[in-house]
Amino acid sequence: MKQVVLITSVPPFSGYHGNMRRMNDCIMDLRRAGYAVHISYHRDGMHLRPENLPPDVTWDVYVPGLLWRVLRHARDRMIGLANRWLNRLGIFINHPLDGLMDPAYPKYLRARFADQPPVAVIVVYVWMTGAFKAFPPGCRRIVDTQDVFANRKRNHYSHGVPCATYSLTPRAERRGLNRADILLAIAREEHDYFKQLGLPALLMLYEPAFPELPPPDNARKGNSILFVASDNTANVHAGLMLLDAWSRITRPEYGTQLHVVGYVCAKIQPHNRAPNVVFHGPVDDLVPHYRNAALTVVPQIELSLLVARI
């Protein structure tokens, strides 16, 4: 069976939010297409291993050296502190393209897959494209872009949205994308952005899989509003703004309720002072919540900007 290697700095199947859900869908699609899937997890954080993987999916965990981790976190801390002050002047410091990957990681991959190289390798995020050098020329190189990271910090701060994620210069992002044979865009906006760059790689729109919702049962809908989000900084910012707006327009005697679902609950619930708010936390099935909501607000990241879709 032909093997595809998925390289990621976030473990899939450890949760159902953000890029974890995206990777879960990708893995399941590859399995349905008849490929053997191996996950190489470049550990970045406190996760020790992928969890709840299908039994036929193999995996390995690469733990970067202690010195590299210390230097990397010190660098990221300095960039964050500098941007906190420089953004007032319209100046922003971005991250280096390969700065989130241990330079020794490609050597590790080369040794691991020397005897049986995969037919394709998928890296999650453009900053992991340095891993491509570990694989022979015949191996198809694919980047699951997840988002646009060019000038991400500038775009967020200019709209009043905090940004705690990676940010690249447009030139650095383009250099990383040029390493790929195929680019996967997560949404139409990202697809159109990458298309206008004129990159040599084949560009494909690969949208997340969402459960099919049953026809709306208007008779069952109450006066409820639903907010669904993960716990990244932009979503937390959006959730806090929504709670603030909600506190200004609602009263305890009103029948309308705001239902909040997802990992965002843990971050914003301690700050809530508004009545008629129900926090559900992460749930296994969103369908009942969508079915019972008269109005749904979903924050999305588009081209590194936060928009609220209704």
PDB file of C-alpha atoms in Angstrom:
ATOM      1  CA  MET A   1       0.000   0.000   0.000  1.00  0.00           C
ATOM      2  CA  LYS A   2       1.302   3.449  -0.927  1.00  0.00           C
ATOM      3  CA  GLN A   3       2.187   5.593   2.038  1.00  0.00           C
ATOM      4  CA  VAL A   4       1.595   9.304   2.653  1.00  0.00           C
ATOM      5  CA  VAL A   5       3.435  11.073   5.483  1.00  0.00           C
ATOM      6  CA  LEU A   6       1.702  13.917   7.299  1.00  0.00           C
ATOM      7  CA  ILE A   7       4.099  16.279   9.093  1.00  0.00           C
ATOM      8  CA  THR A   8       2.568  18.487  11.743  1.00  0.00           C
ATOM      9  CA  SER A   9       3.467  20.512  14.823  1.00  0.00           C
ATOM     10  CA  VAL A  10      -0.009  19.954  16.308  1.00  0.00           C
ATOM     11  CA  PRO A  11      -1.202  16.418  17.103  1.00  0.00           C
ATOM     12  CA  PRO A  12      -4.344  15.369  15.210  1.00  0.00           C
ATOM     13  CA  PHE A  13      -7.215  13.503  16.814  1.00  0.00           C
ATOM     14  CA  SER A  14      -6.426  15.152  20.165  1.00  0.00           C
ATOM     15  CA  GLY A  15      -9.356  17.531  19.772  1.00  0.00           C
ATOM     16  CA  TYR A  16     -12.035  18.690  17.399  1.00  0.00           C
ATOM     17  CA  HIS A  17     -11.254  22.341  16.936  1.00  0.00           C
ATOM     18  CA  GLY A  18      -9.264  24.398  14.455  1.00  0.00           C
ATOM     19  CA  ASN A  19      -6.459  22.658  12.606  1.00  0.00           C
ATOM     20  CA  MET A  20      -6.934  19.423  14.564  1.00  0.00           C
ATOM     21  CA  ARG A  21     -10.330  18.916  12.956  1.00  0.00           C
ATOM     22  CA  ARG A  22      -8.836  19.855   9.594  1.00  0.00           C
ATOM     23  CA  MET A  23      -6.103  17.203   9.899  1.00  0.00           C
ATOM     24  CA  ASN A  24      -8.610  14.621  11.056  1.00  0.00           C
ATOM     25  CA  ASP A  25     -10.603  15.153   7.859  1.00  0.00           C
ATOM     26  CA  CYS A  26      -7.441  14.937   5.725  1.00  0.00           C
ATOM     27  CA  ILE A  27      -6.359  11.665   7.346  1.00  0.00           C
ATOM     28  CA  MET A  28      -9.768  10.099   6.887  1.00  0.00           C
ATOM     29  CA  ASP A  29      -9.913  11.179   3.217  1.00  0.00           C
ATOM     30  CA  LEU A  30      -6.486   9.628   2.558  1.00  0.00           C
ATOM     31  CA  ARG A  31      -7.553   6.368   4.189  1.00  0.00           C
ATOM     32  CA  ARG A  32     -10.722   6.258   2.104  1.00  0.00           C
ATOM     33  CA  ALA A  33      -8.592   6.770  -1.007  1.00  0.00           C
ATOM     34  CA  GLY A  34      -6.573   3.657  -0.123  1.00  0.00           C
ATOM     35  CA  TYR A  35      -3.373   5.232   1.220  1.00  0.00           C
ATOM     36  CA  ALA A  36      -1.495   4.203   4.326  1.00  0.00           C
ATOM     37  CA  VAL A  37      -1.040   7.249   6.560  1.00  0.00           C
ATOM     38  CA  HIS A  38       1.921   7.920   8.824  1.00  0.00           C
ATOM     39  CA  ILE A  39       2.006  10.970  11.087  1.00  0.00           C
ATOM     40  CA  SER A  40       5.308  12.550  12.040  1.00  0.00           C
ATOM     41  CA  TYR A  41       4.622  14.898  14.913  1.00  0.00           C
ATOM     42  CA  HIS A  42       7.198  17.633  15.474  1.00  0.00           C
ATOM     43  CA  ARG A  43       6.316  18.271  19.087  1.00  0.00           C
ATOM     44  CA  ASP A  44       5.721  21.934  19.852  1.00  0.00           C
ATOM     45  CA  GLY A  45       4.130  22.357  23.250  1.00  0.00           C
ATOM     46  CA  MET A  46       2.972  20.089  26.029  1.00  0.00           C
ATOM     47  CA  HIS A  47       1.244  17.400  23.950  1.00  0.00           C
ATOM     48  CA  LEU A  48       3.154  14.143  24.333  1.00  0.00           C
ATOM     49  CA  ARG A  49       1.570  12.070  21.563  1.00  0.00           C
ATOM     50  CA  PRO A  50      -1.337  11.951  19.149  1.00  0.00           C
ATOM     51  CA  GLU A  51      -4.461  10.471  20.686  1.00  0.00           C
ATOM     52  CA  ASN A  52      -7.456   8.488  19.450  1.00  0.00           C
ATOM     53  CA  LEU A  53      -5.862   7.637  16.114  1.00  0.00           C
ATOM     54  CA  PRO A  54      -7.469   5.018  13.862  1.00  0.00           C
ATOM     55  CA  PRO A  55      -5.675   1.685  14.436  1.00  0.00           C
ATOM     56  CA  ASP A  56      -4.143   1.581  10.957  1.00  0.00           C
ATOM     57  CA  VAL A  57      -2.540   5.045  11.214  1.00  0.00           C
ATOM     58  CA  THR A  58       1.089   4.904  12.365  1.00  0.00           C
ATOM     59  CA  TRP A  59       2.927   7.761  14.004  1.00  0.00           C
ATOM     60  CA  ASP A  60       6.163   8.967  15.534  1.00  0.00           C
ATOM     61  CA  VAL A  61       7.013  11.910  17.764  1.00  0.00           C
ATOM     62  CA  TYR A  62      10.096  14.060  17.279  1.00  0.00           C
ATOM     63  CA  VAL A  63      11.100  16.065  20.366  1.00  0.00           C
ATOM     64  CA  PRO A  64      13.363  19.018  19.474  1.00  0.00           C
ATOM     65  CA  GLY A  65      16.538  19.547  21.461  1.00  0.00           C
ATOM     66  CA  LEU A  66      16.300  21.486  24.702  1.00  0.00           C
ATOM     67  CA  LEU A  67      18.692  24.222  23.577  1.00  0.00           C
ATOM     68  CA  TRP A  68      16.715  24.856  20.389  1.00  0.00           C
ATOM     69  CA  ARG A  69      13.435  25.021  22.327  1.00  0.00           C
ATOM     70  CA  VAL A  70      14.860  27.496  24.833  1.00  0.00           C
ATOM     71  CA  LEU A  71      16.295  29.733  22.117  1.00  0.00           C
ATOM     72  CA  ARG A  72      13.151  29.554  20.027  1.00  0.00           C
ATOM     73  CA  HIS A  73      10.812  30.501  22.856  1.00  0.00           C
ATOM     74  CA  ALA A  74      13.166  33.298  23.928  1.00  0.00           C
ATOM     75  CA  ARG A  75      13.162  34.641  20.366  1.00  0.00           C
ATOM     76  CA  ASP A  76       9.371  34.455  20.079  1.00  0.00           C
ATOM     77  CA  ARG A  77       9.029  36.189  23.435  1.00  0.00           C
ATOM     78  CA  MET A  78      11.303  39.014  22.316  1.00  0.00           C
ATOM     79  CA  ILE A  79       9.381  39.400  19.046  1.00  0.00           C
ATOM     80  CA  GLY A  80       6.107  39.580  20.957  1.00  0.00           C
ATOM     81  CA  LEU A  81       7.389  42.204  23.394  1.00  0.00           C
ATOM     82  CA  ALA A  82       8.925  44.268  20.603  1.00  0.00           C
ATOM     83  CA  ASN A  83       5.713  44.207  18.559  1.00  0.00           C
ATOM     84  CA  ARG A  84       3.695  45.348  21.568  1.00  0.00           C
ATOM     85  CA  TRP A  85       5.567  48.635  21.450  1.00  0.00           C
ATOM     86  CA  LEU A  86       6.494  48.964  17.787  1.00  0.00           C
ATOM     87  CA  ASN A  87       2.963  48.353  16.485  1.00  0.00           C
ATOM     88  CA  ARG A  88       2.041  51.801  17.815  1.00  0.00           C
ATOM     89  CA  LEU A  89       4.413  53.173  15.191  1.00  0.00           C
ATOM     90  CA  GLY A  90       3.086  50.900  12.470  1.00  0.00           C
ATOM     91  CA  ILE A  91       6.200  48.698  12.633  1.00  0.00           C
ATOM     92  CA  PHE A  92       5.958  44.917  12.970  1.00  0.00           C
ATOM     93  CA  ILE A  93       8.554  42.180  13.316  1.00  0.00           C
ATOM     94  CA  ASN A  94       7.767  38.889  11.602  1.00  0.00           C
ATOM     95  CA  HIS A  95       9.168  35.426  12.259  1.00  0.00           C
ATOM     96  CA  PRO A  96      11.770  33.576  10.174  1.00  0.00           C
ATOM     97  CA  LEU A  97      10.313  31.050   7.714  1.00  0.00           C
ATOM     98  CA  ASP A  98      11.974  27.956   9.195  1.00  0.00           C
ATOM     99  CA  GLY A  99      12.098  29.239  12.764  1.00  0.00           C
ATOM    100  CA  LEU A 100       9.433  26.911  14.157  1.00  0.00           C
ATOM    101  CA  MET A 101      11.173  23.736  13.001  1.00  0.00           C
ATOM    102  CA  ASP A 102      14.261  22.232  14.604  1.00  0.00           C
ATOM    103  CA  PRO A 103      17.060  22.308  11.957  1.00  0.00           C
ATOM    104  CA  ALA A 104      17.884  18.698  12.896  1.00  0.00           C
ATOM    105  CA  TYR A 105      14.378  17.480  12.038  1.00  0.00           C
ATOM    106  CA  PRO A 106      15.012  16.841   8.287  1.00  0.00           C
ATOM    107  CA  LYS A 107      17.986  14.628   9.171  1.00  0.00           C
ATOM    108  CA  TYR A 108      15.726  12.633  11.494  1.00  0.00           C
ATOM    109  CA  LEU A 109      13.116  12.235   8.739  1.00  0.00           C
ATOM    110  CA  ARG A 110      15.719  11.247   6.141  1.00  0.00           C
ATOM    111  CA  ALA A 111      16.964   8.413   8.333  1.00  0.00           C
ATOM    112  CA  ARG A 112      13.471   7.246   9.261  1.00  0.00           C
ATOM    113  CA  PHE A 113      12.165   6.964   5.685  1.00  0.00           C
ATOM    114  CA  ALA A 114      15.392   6.030   3.900  1.00  0.00           C
ATOM    115  CA  ASP A 115      14.328   2.410   3.285  1.00  0.00           C
ATOM    116  CA  GLN A 116      10.717   3.120   2.330  1.00  0.00           C
ATOM    117  CA  PRO A 117      10.152   6.677   1.096  1.00  0.00           C
ATOM    118  CA  PRO A 118       6.505   7.774   0.829  1.00  0.00           C
ATOM    119  CA  VAL A 119       4.782   8.666  -2.439  1.00  0.00           C
ATOM    120  CA  ALA A 120       3.789  12.022  -0.965  1.00  0.00           C
ATOM    121  CA  VAL A 121       4.436  14.155   2.081  1.00  0.00           C
ATOM    122  CA  ILE A 122       1.977  16.718   3.428  1.00  0.00           C
ATOM    123  CA  VAL A 123       3.221  19.442   5.744  1.00  0.00           C
ATOM    124  CA  VAL A 124       0.766  21.422   7.828  1.00  0.00           C
ATOM    125  CA  TYR A 125       1.626  25.123   7.681  1.00  0.00           C
ATOM    126  CA  VAL A 126       4.115  26.812   5.386  1.00  0.00           C
ATOM    127  CA  TRP A 127       6.762  27.107   8.129  1.00  0.00           C
ATOM    128  CA  MET A 128       7.220  23.315   8.127  1.00  0.00           C
ATOM    129  CA  THR A 129       8.215  23.186   4.440  1.00  0.00           C
ATOM    130  CA  GLY A 130      11.885  22.885   5.408  1.00  0.00           C
ATOM    131  CA  ALA A 131      11.101  19.212   6.064  1.00  0.00           C
ATOM    132  CA  PHE A 132      10.736  18.629   2.303  1.00  0.00           C
ATOM    133  CA  LYS A 133      14.530  18.434   1.956  1.00  0.00           C
ATOM    134  CA  ALA A 134      14.444  15.061   3.739  1.00  0.00           C
ATOM    135  CA  PHE A 135      12.599  13.334   0.883  1.00  0.00           C
ATOM    136  CA  PRO A 136      13.772  12.249  -2.606  1.00  0.00           C
ATOM    137  CA  PRO A 137      12.776  14.163  -5.776  1.00  0.00           C
ATOM    138  CA  GLY A 138      10.107  11.638  -6.750  1.00  0.00           C
ATOM    139  CA  CYS A 139       8.103  12.298  -3.607  1.00  0.00           C
ATOM    140  CA  ARG A 140       5.139  14.641  -4.158  1.00  0.00           C
ATOM    141  CA  ARG A 141       5.365  17.688  -1.878  1.00  0.00           C
ATOM    142  CA  ILE A 142       2.079  19.119  -0.562  1.00  0.00           C
ATOM    143  CA  VAL A 143       1.441  22.083   1.764  1.00  0.00           C
ATOM    144  CA  ASP A 144      -1.810  22.287   3.693  1.00  0.00           C
ATOM    145  CA  THR A 145      -1.588  26.062   4.075  1.00  0.00           C
ATOM    146  CA  GLN A 146      -4.376  26.449   6.699  1.00  0.00           C
ATOM    147  CA  ASP A 147      -4.232  30.243   6.340  1.00  0.00           C
ATOM    148  CA  VAL A 148      -2.321  33.189   4.929  1.00  0.00           C
ATOM    149  CA  PHE A 149       0.553  34.149   7.238  1.00  0.00           C
ATOM    150  CA  ALA A 150       2.035  37.073   5.302  1.00  0.00           C
ATOM    151  CA  ASN A 151       1.965  40.180   7.512  1.00  0.00           C
ATOM    152  CA  ARG A 152      -0.374  38.382   9.905  1.00  0.00           C
ATOM    153  CA  LYS A 153       0.602  40.436  12.950  1.00  0.00           C
ATOM    154  CA  ARG A 154       0.230  43.739  11.110  1.00  0.00           C
ATOM    155  CA  ASN A 155      -3.181  42.774   9.768  1.00  0.00           C
ATOM    156  CA  HIS A 156      -4.427  41.683  13.177  1.00  0.00           C
ATOM    157  CA  TYR A 157      -3.096  44.605  15.193  1.00  0.00           C
ATOM    158  CA  SER A 158      -4.325  47.159  12.643  1.00  0.00           C
ATOM    159  CA  HIS A 159      -7.861  45.856  13.247  1.00  0.00           C
ATOM    160  CA  GLY A 160      -7.512  45.759  17.013  1.00  0.00           C
ATOM    161  CA  VAL A 161      -7.265  41.967  17.161  1.00  0.00           C
ATOM    162  CA  PRO A 162      -4.465  40.414  19.266  1.00  0.00           C
ATOM    163  CA  CYS A 163      -2.189  38.017  17.401  1.00  0.00           C
ATOM    164  CA  ALA A 164      -0.257  35.305  19.224  1.00  0.00           C
ATOM    165  CA  THR A 165       0.459  33.156  16.172  1.00  0.00           C
ATOM    166  CA  TYR A 166       3.212  33.007  13.586  1.00  0.00           C
ATOM    167  CA  SER A 167       3.606  35.848  11.098  1.00  0.00           C
ATOM    168  CA  LEU A 168       5.828  35.921   8.007  1.00  0.00           C
ATOM    169  CA  THR A 169       6.882  38.504   5.483  1.00  0.00           C
ATOM    170  CA  PRO A 170       5.190  38.049   2.074  1.00  0.00           C
ATOM    171  CA  ARG A 171       8.585  37.161   0.598  1.00  0.00           C
ATOM    172  CA  ALA A 172       9.251  34.470   3.220  1.00  0.00           C
ATOM    173  CA  GLU A 173       5.804  32.928   2.800  1.00  0.00           C
ATOM    174  CA  ARG A 174       6.212  32.864  -0.979  1.00  0.00           C
ATOM    175  CA  ARG A 175       9.618  31.191  -0.610  1.00  0.00           C
ATOM    176  CA  GLY A 176       8.070  28.465   1.533  1.00  0.00           C
ATOM    177  CA  LEU A 177       5.154  27.919  -0.840  1.00  0.00           C
ATOM    178  CA  ASN A 178       7.545  27.634  -3.778  1.00  0.00           C
ATOM    179  CA  ARG A 179       8.951  24.471  -2.209  1.00  0.00           C
ATOM    180  CA  ALA A 180       5.691  22.620  -2.876  1.00  0.00           C
ATOM    181  CA  ASP A 181       4.206  20.771  -5.840  1.00  0.00           C
ATOM    182  CA  ILE A 182       0.638  21.157  -4.549  1.00  0.00           C
ATOM    183  CA  LEU A 183      -0.963  23.779  -2.307  1.00  0.00           C
ATOM    184  CA  LEU A 184      -4.182  23.130  -0.397  1.00  0.00           C
ATOM    185  CA  ALA A 185      -6.235  26.219   0.433  1.00  0.00           C
ATOM    186  CA  ILE A 186      -8.741  25.976   3.261  1.00  0.00           C
ATOM    187  CA  ALA A 187     -11.235  28.563   1.962  1.00  0.00           C
ATOM    188  CA  ARG A 188     -12.090  30.464  -1.213  1.00  0.00           C
ATOM    189  CA  GLU A 189     -10.516  33.686   0.082  1.00  0.00           C
ATOM    190  CA  GLU A 190      -7.154  31.988   0.675  1.00  0.00           C
ATOM    191  CA  HIS A 191      -7.390  30.206  -2.679  1.00  0.00           C
ATOM    192  CA  ASP A 192      -7.896  33.507  -4.514  1.00  0.00           C
ATOM    193  CA  TYR A 193      -5.023  35.123  -2.622  1.00  0.00           C
ATOM    194  CA  PHE A 194      -2.569  32.333  -3.455  1.00  0.00           C
ATOM    195  CA  LYS A 195      -3.767  32.287  -7.069  1.00  0.00           C
ATOM    196  CA  GLN A 196      -2.881  35.919  -7.650  1.00  0.00           C
ATOM    197  CA  LEU A 197       0.684  35.210  -6.461  1.00  0.00           C
ATOM    198  CA  GLY A 198       1.308  33.199  -9.648  1.00  0.00           C
ATOM    199  CA  LEU A 199       2.999  30.315  -7.814  1.00  0.00           C
ATOM    200  CA  PRO A 200       4.213  27.326  -9.881  1.00  0.00           C
ATOM    201  CA  ALA A 201       2.533  24.767  -7.595  1.00  0.00           C
ATOM    202  CA  LEU A 202      -0.849  23.255  -8.390  1.00  0.00           C
ATOM    203  CA  LEU A 203      -3.393  25.116  -6.256  1.00  0.00           C
ATOM    204  CA  MET A 204      -6.432  23.231  -4.946  1.00  0.00           C
ATOM    205  CA  LEU A 205      -9.354  24.336  -2.785  1.00  0.00           C
ATOM    206  CA  TYR A 206      -9.745  21.774   0.014  1.00  0.00           C
ATOM    207  CA  GLU A 207     -12.447  23.013   2.341  1.00  0.00           C
ATOM    208  CA  PRO A 208     -13.196  21.502   5.762  1.00  0.00           C
ATOM    209  CA  ALA A 209     -15.872  18.850   5.957  1.00  0.00           C
ATOM    210  CA  PHE A 210     -18.901  19.904   7.930  1.00  0.00           C
ATOM    211  CA  PRO A 211     -21.743  17.636   9.000  1.00  0.00           C
ATOM    212  CA  GLU A 212     -24.878  17.890   6.894  1.00  0.00           C
ATOM    213  CA  LEU A 213     -27.550  19.677   8.843  1.00  0.00           C
ATOM    214  CA  PRO A 214     -31.166  18.553   8.623  1.00  0.00           C
ATOM    215  CA  PRO A 215     -33.713  20.997   7.201  1.00  0.00           C
ATOM    216  CA  PRO A 216     -34.439  23.726   9.748  1.00  0.00           C
ATOM    217  CA  ASP A 217     -37.354  23.017  12.016  1.00  0.00           C
ATOM    218  CA  ASN A 218     -38.692  26.520  12.502  1.00  0.00           C
ATOM    219  CA  ALA A 219     -41.334  25.277  14.890  1.00  0.00           C
ATOM    220  CA  ARG A 220     -38.595  24.137  17.300  1.00  0.00           C
ATOM    221  CA  LYS A 221     -36.492  27.266  17.107  1.00  0.00           C
ATOM    222  CA  GLY A 222     -36.642  29.486  20.130  1.00  0.00           C
ATOM    223  CA  ASN A 223     -35.218  32.917  20.731  1.00  0.00           C
ATOM    224  CA  SER A 224     -31.640  31.657  20.866  1.00  0.00           C
ATOM    225  CA  ILE A 225     -28.371  32.859  19.369  1.00  0.00           C
ATOM    226  CA  LEU A 226     -25.437  30.476  18.901  1.00  0.00           C
ATOM    227  CA  PHE A 227     -21.739  31.377  18.973  1.00  0.00           C
ATOM    228  CA  VAL A 228     -19.298  28.593  17.985  1.00  0.00           C
ATOM    229  CA  ALA A 229     -15.526  29.052  18.218  1.00  0.00           C
ATOM    230  CA  SER A 230     -12.218  27.493  19.195  1.00  0.00           C
ATOM    231  CA  ASP A 231      -9.849  29.115  21.674  1.00  0.00           C
ATOM    232  CA  ASN A 232      -7.282  30.898  19.517  1.00  0.00           C
ATOM    233  CA  THR A 233      -6.575  34.534  20.368  1.00  0.00           C
ATOM    234  CA  ALA A 234      -8.673  35.985  17.558  1.00  0.00           C
ATOM    235  CA  ASN A 235     -11.707  33.887  18.488  1.00  0.00           C
ATOM    236  CA  VAL A 236     -11.344  34.785  22.165  1.00  0.00           C
ATOM    237  CA  HIS A 237     -11.204  38.454  21.169  1.00  0.00           C
ATOM    238  CA  ALA A 238     -14.367  38.027  19.089  1.00  0.00           C
ATOM    239  CA  GLY A 239     -16.092  36.204  21.952  1.00  0.00           C
ATOM    240  CA  LEU A 240     -15.284  38.938  24.453  1.00  0.00           C
ATOM    241  CA  MET A 241     -16.577  41.573  22.039  1.00  0.00           C
ATOM    242  CA  LEU A 242     -19.789  39.601  21.574  1.00  0.00           C
ATOM    243  CA  LEU A 243     -20.289  39.254  25.344  1.00  0.00           C
ATOM    244  CA  ASP A 244     -19.730  42.981  25.792  1.00  0.00           C
ATOM    245  CA  ALA A 245     -22.280  43.797  23.098  1.00  0.00           C
ATOM    246  CA  TRP A 246     -24.694  41.236  24.545  1.00  0.00           C
ATOM    247  CA  SER A 247     -24.454  42.784  28.018  1.00  0.00           C
ATOM    248  CA  ARG A 248     -25.574  46.126  26.577  1.00  0.00           C
ATOM    249  CA  ILE A 249     -28.725  44.857  24.895  1.00  0.00           C
ATOM    250  CA  THR A 250     -30.053  42.010  27.052  1.00  0.00           C
ATOM    251  CA  ARG A 251     -31.970  41.975  30.328  1.00  0.00           C
ATOM    252  CA  PRO A 252     -32.663  39.102  32.731  1.00  0.00           C
ATOM    253  CA  GLU A 253     -36.372  39.235  31.913  1.00  0.00           C
ATOM    254  CA  TYR A 254     -35.768  38.818  28.186  1.00  0.00           C
ATOM    255  CA  GLY A 255     -36.380  35.343  26.818  1.00  0.00           C
ATOM    256  CA  THR A 256     -33.539  35.344  24.288  1.00  0.00           C
ATOM    257  CA  GLN A 257     -30.461  33.337  25.235  1.00  0.00           C
ATOM    258  CA  LEU A 258     -26.903  33.392  23.888  1.00  0.00           C
ATOM    259  CA  HIS A 259     -25.455  29.860  23.679  1.00  0.00           C
ATOM    260  CA  VAL A 260     -21.651  29.596  23.444  1.00  0.00           C
ATOM    261  CA  VAL A 261     -20.120  26.332  22.229  1.00  0.00           C
ATOM    262  CA  GLY A 262     -16.480  25.278  21.828  1.00  0.00           C
ATOM    263  CA  TYR A 263     -13.113  25.569  23.530  1.00  0.00           C
ATOM    264  CA  VAL A 264     -13.560  29.350  23.602  1.00  0.00           C
ATOM    265  CA  CYS A 265     -15.862  28.945  26.634  1.00  0.00           C
ATOM    266  CA  ALA A 266     -13.013  28.344  29.080  1.00  0.00           C
ATOM    267  CA  LYS A 267     -11.324  31.599  28.027  1.00  0.00           C
ATOM    268  CA  ILE A 268     -14.307  33.964  27.995  1.00  0.00           C
ATOM    269  CA  GLN A 269     -16.718  32.592  30.617  1.00  0.00           C
ATOM    270  CA  PRO A 270     -14.756  34.074  33.593  1.00  0.00           C
ATOM    271  CA  HIS A 271     -15.183  37.535  32.021  1.00  0.00           C
ATOM    272  CA  ASN A 272     -18.915  37.287  31.420  1.00  0.00           C
ATOM    273  CA  ARG A 273     -21.194  39.622  33.381  1.00  0.00           C
ATOM    274  CA  ALA A 274     -24.220  39.392  31.106  1.00  0.00           C
ATOM    275  CA  PRO A 275     -27.398  37.434  31.891  1.00  0.00           C
ATOM    276  CA  ASN A 276     -28.989  34.848  29.597  1.00  0.00           C
ATOM    277  CA  VAL A 277     -25.676  33.299  28.488  1.00  0.00           C
ATOM    278  CA  VAL A 278     -25.274  29.519  28.443  1.00  0.00           C
ATOM    279  CA  PHE A 279     -21.748  28.083  28.094  1.00  0.00           C
ATOM    280  CA  HIS A 280     -21.635  24.507  26.781  1.00  0.00           C
ATOM    281  CA  GLY A 281     -17.887  24.055  26.237  1.00  0.00           C
ATOM    282  CA  PRO A 282     -16.627  21.588  23.589  1.00  0.00           C
ATOM    283  CA  VAL A 283     -19.289  19.164  22.380  1.00  0.00           C
ATOM    284  CA  ASP A 284     -19.167  16.022  20.265  1.00  0.00           C
ATOM    285  CA  ASP A 285     -22.158  16.960  18.098  1.00  0.00           C
ATOM    286  CA  LEU A 286     -22.939  20.478  16.908  1.00  0.00           C
ATOM    287  CA  VAL A 287     -26.036  19.535  14.941  1.00  0.00           C
ATOM    288  CA  PRO A 288     -28.548  19.916  17.826  1.00  0.00           C
ATOM    289  CA  HIS A 289     -27.129  23.343  18.659  1.00  0.00           C
ATOM    290  CA  TYR A 290     -27.354  24.564  15.068  1.00  0.00           C
ATOM    291  CA  ARG A 291     -30.834  23.094  14.723  1.00  0.00           C
ATOM    292  CA  ASN A 292     -32.198  24.933  17.743  1.00  0.00           C
ATOM    293  CA  ALA A 293     -30.595  28.323  17.039  1.00  0.00           C
ATOM    294  CA  ALA A 294     -32.527  31.097  15.360  1.00  0.00           C
ATOM    295  CA  LEU A 295     -29.246  32.895  14.588  1.00  0.00           C
ATOM    296  CA  THR A 296     -25.654  31.633  14.447  1.00  0.00           C
ATOM    297  CA  VAL A 297     -22.504  33.752  14.686  1.00  0.00           C
ATOM    298  CA  VAL A 298     -19.310  32.014  13.510  1.00  0.00           C
ATOM    299  CA  PRO A 299     -15.930  33.785  13.663  1.00  0.00           C
ATOM    300  CA  GLN A 300     -13.575  32.923  10.837  1.00  0.00           C
ATOM    301  CA  ILE A 301     -10.014  33.837   9.927  1.00  0.00           C
ATOM    302  CA  GLU A 302      -9.808  35.066   6.357  1.00  0.00           C
ATOM    303  CA  LEU A 303      -6.491  36.273   4.989  1.00  0.00           C
ATOM    304  CA  SER A 304      -5.302  36.659   8.580  1.00  0.00           C
ATOM    305  CA  LEU A 305      -8.232  38.909   9.488  1.00  0.00           C
ATOM    306  CA  LEU A 306     -11.135  38.091  11.761  1.00  0.00           C
ATOM    307  CA  VAL A 307     -14.652  38.403  10.404  1.00  0.00           C
ATOM    308  CA  ALA A 308     -17.921  37.420  12.010  1.00  0.00           C
ATOM    309  CA  ARG A 309     -20.281  35.550   9.733  1.00  0.00           C
ATOM    310  CA  ILE A 310     -23.981  35.293  10.382  1.00  0.00           C
TER     311      ILE A 310
END
